[in-house]
Amino acid sequence: MTLARRWALAAAALVALLVFACLAVWAWLPSDDELARRVEAEFEARLGQKLVVGAVRWRVLGVPEVEVLDARTEQAEAIEVRRIAIRPQLMPLWRKRLVIDRLEVDGAVVPRKALAAYRGKTTDRQAGTLVLRSIVFTDVTYISYSEVPVVYEGEIELDEDRRPGRLQIRRPDANPPVSLDATRDGRAEAGADLYQLRVQAGGGSANGQARLATSADGRMVLQGELAPRRVDVAALMDAFHRRSFVGGLASGQTALSAEGDTAVELFRSLRTRSVLDVERARLLRIDLDKAIKSLGEDRAGQTPLDSLSGVMATRNTEQGMRTEFTEVKAVAGSYSATGKATLHRQQIDAQGELAIGGGIVSVPFAAKGPTSEPAVEISWGALAGAAVGTAILPGIGTAIGSRIGGAVSGPPKVGADKAAPERTRR
């Protein structure tokens, strides 16, 4: 037998062996429908919620990929996903390790109220056998506690220690652009991971640095600072489908802090404190001069403010973001206003004083009730016909605001046949 014939027989035997191996693997592997049912069963077993999967497609040749299509949870407010694609490495599977190079989420609706059912159940029970290198998401709609839907897209690159190497989040339909870019940039002397933060919002910026450390008991601790510069308040609020009552360019300093055992807990515990000044501030949907002269019956227009400043603190709660404003100061001509306010669960509770003529007369005011139409009280005996406006201050990175008392300019003109009551509500 010649050498060439021997090689030919060996090659034929190898081909036959590969064919039989492929047939054996093909018979062992589940069908698309079987795999879809396995996904549903595994989801319910791990997370306690039923899942309905429209279809599952997978391939091994070329770039291995598993696609889950048209999945939704069976909840009153369901989580829906149009497509999830997983690209795993094949060799680690033989060692019972799942290494995912890329996880793609395209087209999802995530109501905040639905997430409560998974609290405390999303910790990875197989942390030693799962490695996730990157997550890419597009057309993901998050519905907040106030039921405002906002679309996001972005990418997360994860290091071997499962901490983000880079995080990018964008509002794809916002104009001017709104984006966050956090990039890992070495370590601090104390061992914390350093991240450079770059934010675009409302035609301005908010850049800074954050430090992510691990405490002695294993909890993650986040500390950071941002420096918002000339952010258009109205444009920022509009980017998140919220109406702003004040315009102007906000600048200042923001401090960040959070602590948690997981990334989800870290986000839920996030707190911010911002010291802000607003240039060219103006009330956008009320002309206070008209309101004063008409005893509040005609308010259409805008009111320019000489200055507007305050301190804003935010923290996440079980029922959405809680925002508190303190040290609020607004000036318009010979009038000025100071006050404080709390915004939570779409309710406002605000108090303050309106100073007239450099502080000769002080008029207390209050606003309380739904943020869409709060009840406003003012002492008409001190200033007949005075109106209290509303304003929203910006929260850089959180897009949250609260309503406060406004300042007015110009004396009221009260006719003889229209006396102002001592105290009334509007």
XYZ file of C-alpha atoms in Angstrom, residues 48-311:
264
model
C -39.974 32.694 41.237
C -41.813 34.323 38.307
C -43.333 32.704 35.247
C -41.799 33.512 31.875
C -43.277 32.988 28.407
C -40.734 32.638 25.571
C -41.839 33.032 21.973
C -38.881 31.222 20.416
C -35.249 30.223 20.925
C -32.709 29.961 18.124
C -29.142 28.757 18.477
C -26.098 27.986 16.376
C -22.720 26.396 17.071
C -20.868 26.878 13.783
C -19.163 30.196 13.143
C -19.822 32.462 16.138
C -21.786 30.431 18.735
C -24.977 32.228 19.696
C -28.258 31.598 21.497
C -31.187 33.951 20.803
C -34.266 34.273 23.019
C -37.102 36.008 21.171
C -40.339 37.640 22.355
C -40.073 36.863 26.065
C -42.335 38.343 28.728
C -42.975 37.748 32.414
C -46.470 36.943 33.648
C -46.860 39.906 35.990
C -49.465 42.647 36.305
C -46.840 44.999 34.879
C -44.775 42.652 32.775
C -41.149 42.856 31.721
C -40.984 42.369 27.959
C -37.936 41.659 25.795
C -37.957 41.488 22.015
C -34.529 39.838 21.666
C -31.734 38.598 23.916
C -28.598 37.205 22.284
C -25.905 35.290 24.204
C -22.507 34.598 22.665
C -20.685 32.008 24.816
C -17.256 30.443 24.492
C -17.477 26.698 23.750
C -14.291 25.335 25.353
C -15.047 26.515 28.931
C -18.354 24.584 28.785
C -16.390 21.341 29.007
C -15.094 22.549 32.388
C -18.646 23.490 33.445
C -17.892 27.212 33.199
C -20.078 29.636 31.267
C -18.021 32.420 29.696
C -20.208 34.912 27.803
C -18.260 37.246 25.538
C -21.294 39.370 24.687
C -24.858 39.651 25.969
C -27.174 41.722 23.772
C -30.584 43.072 24.781
C -32.568 44.684 21.953
C -36.043 46.063 22.513
C -37.181 45.773 26.126
C -39.770 47.347 28.431
C -38.870 47.337 32.134
C -41.438 48.786 34.585
C -39.879 49.750 37.893
C -42.806 48.247 39.784
C -42.093 44.829 38.240
C -38.535 44.746 39.592
C -39.673 44.451 43.223
C -40.541 40.772 42.617
C -36.866 39.968 41.944
C -35.358 41.777 44.891
C -32.984 39.504 46.789
C -33.228 36.789 44.115
C -30.867 38.110 41.463
C -27.597 37.296 43.250
C -25.544 34.947 41.093
C -25.549 31.574 42.826
C -22.841 30.293 40.493
C -20.446 33.236 40.649
C -17.453 30.932 40.273
C -18.775 29.344 37.056
C -20.143 32.417 35.237
C -18.050 35.063 33.505
C -19.755 37.926 31.650
C -17.468 40.160 29.591
C -19.827 42.709 28.018
C -23.476 43.773 27.917
C -24.933 45.783 25.037
C -28.488 47.160 25.221
C -30.536 49.102 22.660
C -34.107 50.423 22.664
C -34.623 49.612 26.357
C -37.570 51.494 27.895
C -37.526 52.014 31.658
C -40.841 53.046 33.243
C -40.226 54.948 36.483
C -42.345 55.018 39.650
C -44.131 58.069 38.234
C -44.933 55.969 35.121
C -42.829 58.086 32.761
C -41.254 55.882 30.029
C -37.688 56.746 29.004
C -35.622 54.934 26.350
C -31.940 54.103 26.914
C -29.076 52.436 25.096
C -25.512 51.685 26.087
C -22.741 49.204 26.781
C -21.024 47.771 29.862
C -17.570 46.181 29.667
C -16.729 43.955 32.634
C -13.276 42.989 33.933
C -12.256 39.585 35.288
C -13.230 40.746 38.796
C -16.784 41.424 37.496
C -16.447 45.173 37.985
C -17.186 47.541 35.114
C -14.179 48.519 33.050
C -16.321 50.980 31.148
C -19.956 52.032 31.347
C -21.746 54.031 28.632
C -25.411 55.078 28.830
C -27.198 57.317 26.321
C -30.622 58.802 25.674
C -30.812 58.015 21.933
C -33.614 60.466 21.052
C -32.462 63.400 23.200
C -31.456 66.712 21.617
C -29.104 68.107 22.882
C -27.418 64.734 23.575
C -27.571 63.182 27.055
C -24.937 60.574 27.938
C -22.833 59.140 30.774
C -19.373 57.643 30.249
C -17.575 56.058 33.231
C -14.131 54.615 32.447
C -11.939 52.676 34.864
C -8.636 54.515 35.300
C -6.342 52.638 37.692
C -6.466 52.446 41.469
C -6.207 54.910 44.321
C -3.575 54.500 47.035
C -6.170 52.916 49.332
C -6.924 50.274 46.699
C -10.218 51.665 45.375
C -10.914 51.494 41.644
C -10.854 54.944 40.039
C -13.386 55.943 37.372
C -13.349 59.042 35.212
C -16.895 60.379 34.767
C -18.022 62.369 31.745
C -21.619 63.566 31.413
C -23.276 65.451 28.560
C -26.656 66.998 29.336
C -28.697 70.001 28.285
C -25.934 71.380 26.091
C -23.535 71.460 29.056
C -21.309 68.996 30.893
C -20.740 67.435 34.300
C -17.343 65.788 34.613
C -15.662 64.282 37.648
C -14.314 61.163 39.321
C -15.646 58.221 41.346
C -14.007 55.631 43.604
C -15.360 52.104 44.034
C -13.908 50.240 47.018
C -14.661 47.072 49.011
C -15.191 47.400 52.756
C -13.886 44.978 55.383
C -17.202 43.096 55.381
C -17.177 42.723 51.589
C -19.643 45.474 50.689
C -19.049 47.777 47.736
C -18.664 51.467 48.614
C -18.947 54.247 46.010
C -17.829 57.865 46.502
C -17.575 60.495 43.787
C -17.833 64.101 42.650
C -19.234 65.847 39.577
C -18.932 69.468 38.447
C -21.995 70.446 36.366
C -21.301 73.390 34.066
C -23.896 75.474 32.177
C -26.514 72.739 31.868
C -29.772 73.979 30.332
C -32.369 73.015 32.928
C -35.388 72.941 30.599
C -33.549 70.904 27.937
C -32.346 68.396 30.531
C -35.828 67.868 31.957
C -37.331 67.600 28.465
C -34.821 64.842 27.620
C -36.478 62.721 30.327
C -40.050 63.693 29.330
C -40.580 65.973 32.305
C -41.883 69.542 32.208
C -39.614 72.177 33.669
C -40.986 75.264 35.394
C -37.669 77.099 35.262
C -35.150 77.892 32.556
C -31.496 78.840 32.767
C -28.000 77.367 32.872
C -27.108 75.408 36.012
C -23.594 75.057 37.431
C -22.233 73.832 40.749
C -20.834 70.811 42.596
C -22.387 67.371 43.139
C -21.257 64.656 45.586
C -22.205 60.971 45.077
C -22.319 58.112 47.592
C -23.667 54.543 47.652
C -23.110 51.204 49.389
C -24.305 47.655 48.717
C -23.445 43.973 48.368
C -24.428 43.912 44.678
C -24.561 46.344 41.768
C -28.361 46.517 42.167
C -28.072 47.397 45.867
C -25.400 49.954 45.006
C -27.758 51.714 42.602
C -30.714 51.536 45.014
C -28.697 53.187 47.802
C -27.365 56.044 45.641
C -27.426 59.474 47.283
C -26.455 62.835 45.810
C -25.946 66.321 47.200
C -25.702 69.265 44.802
C -24.935 72.937 45.444
C -26.291 74.768 42.382
C -26.578 78.232 40.860
C -28.750 78.975 37.818
C -27.667 81.693 35.377
C -30.319 83.612 33.416
C -32.983 81.937 35.521
C -36.600 82.451 34.563
C -39.975 80.962 35.434
C -41.208 79.480 32.170
C -44.967 79.190 32.555
C -46.038 82.107 34.705
C -45.855 85.894 34.480
C -45.857 86.937 38.125
C -46.543 90.598 37.364
C -49.778 89.551 35.619
C -50.600 87.166 38.443
C -50.177 89.901 41.046
C -52.189 92.523 39.201
C -55.005 90.074 38.365
C -55.001 88.374 41.776
C -53.808 85.182 40.107
C -56.440 85.014 37.377
C -54.002 85.754 34.517
C -50.643 83.952 34.748
C -49.655 83.308 31.108
C -46.044 84.177 30.215
C -42.595 84.043 31.818
C -40.828 85.764 34.699
C -37.081 86.594 34.626
C -35.188 86.081 37.897
C -32.039 87.961 38.831
C -30.675 84.835 40.571
C -31.685 81.350 41.667
C -29.653 78.985 43.875
C -30.067 76.145 46.322
C -28.908 72.810 47.721
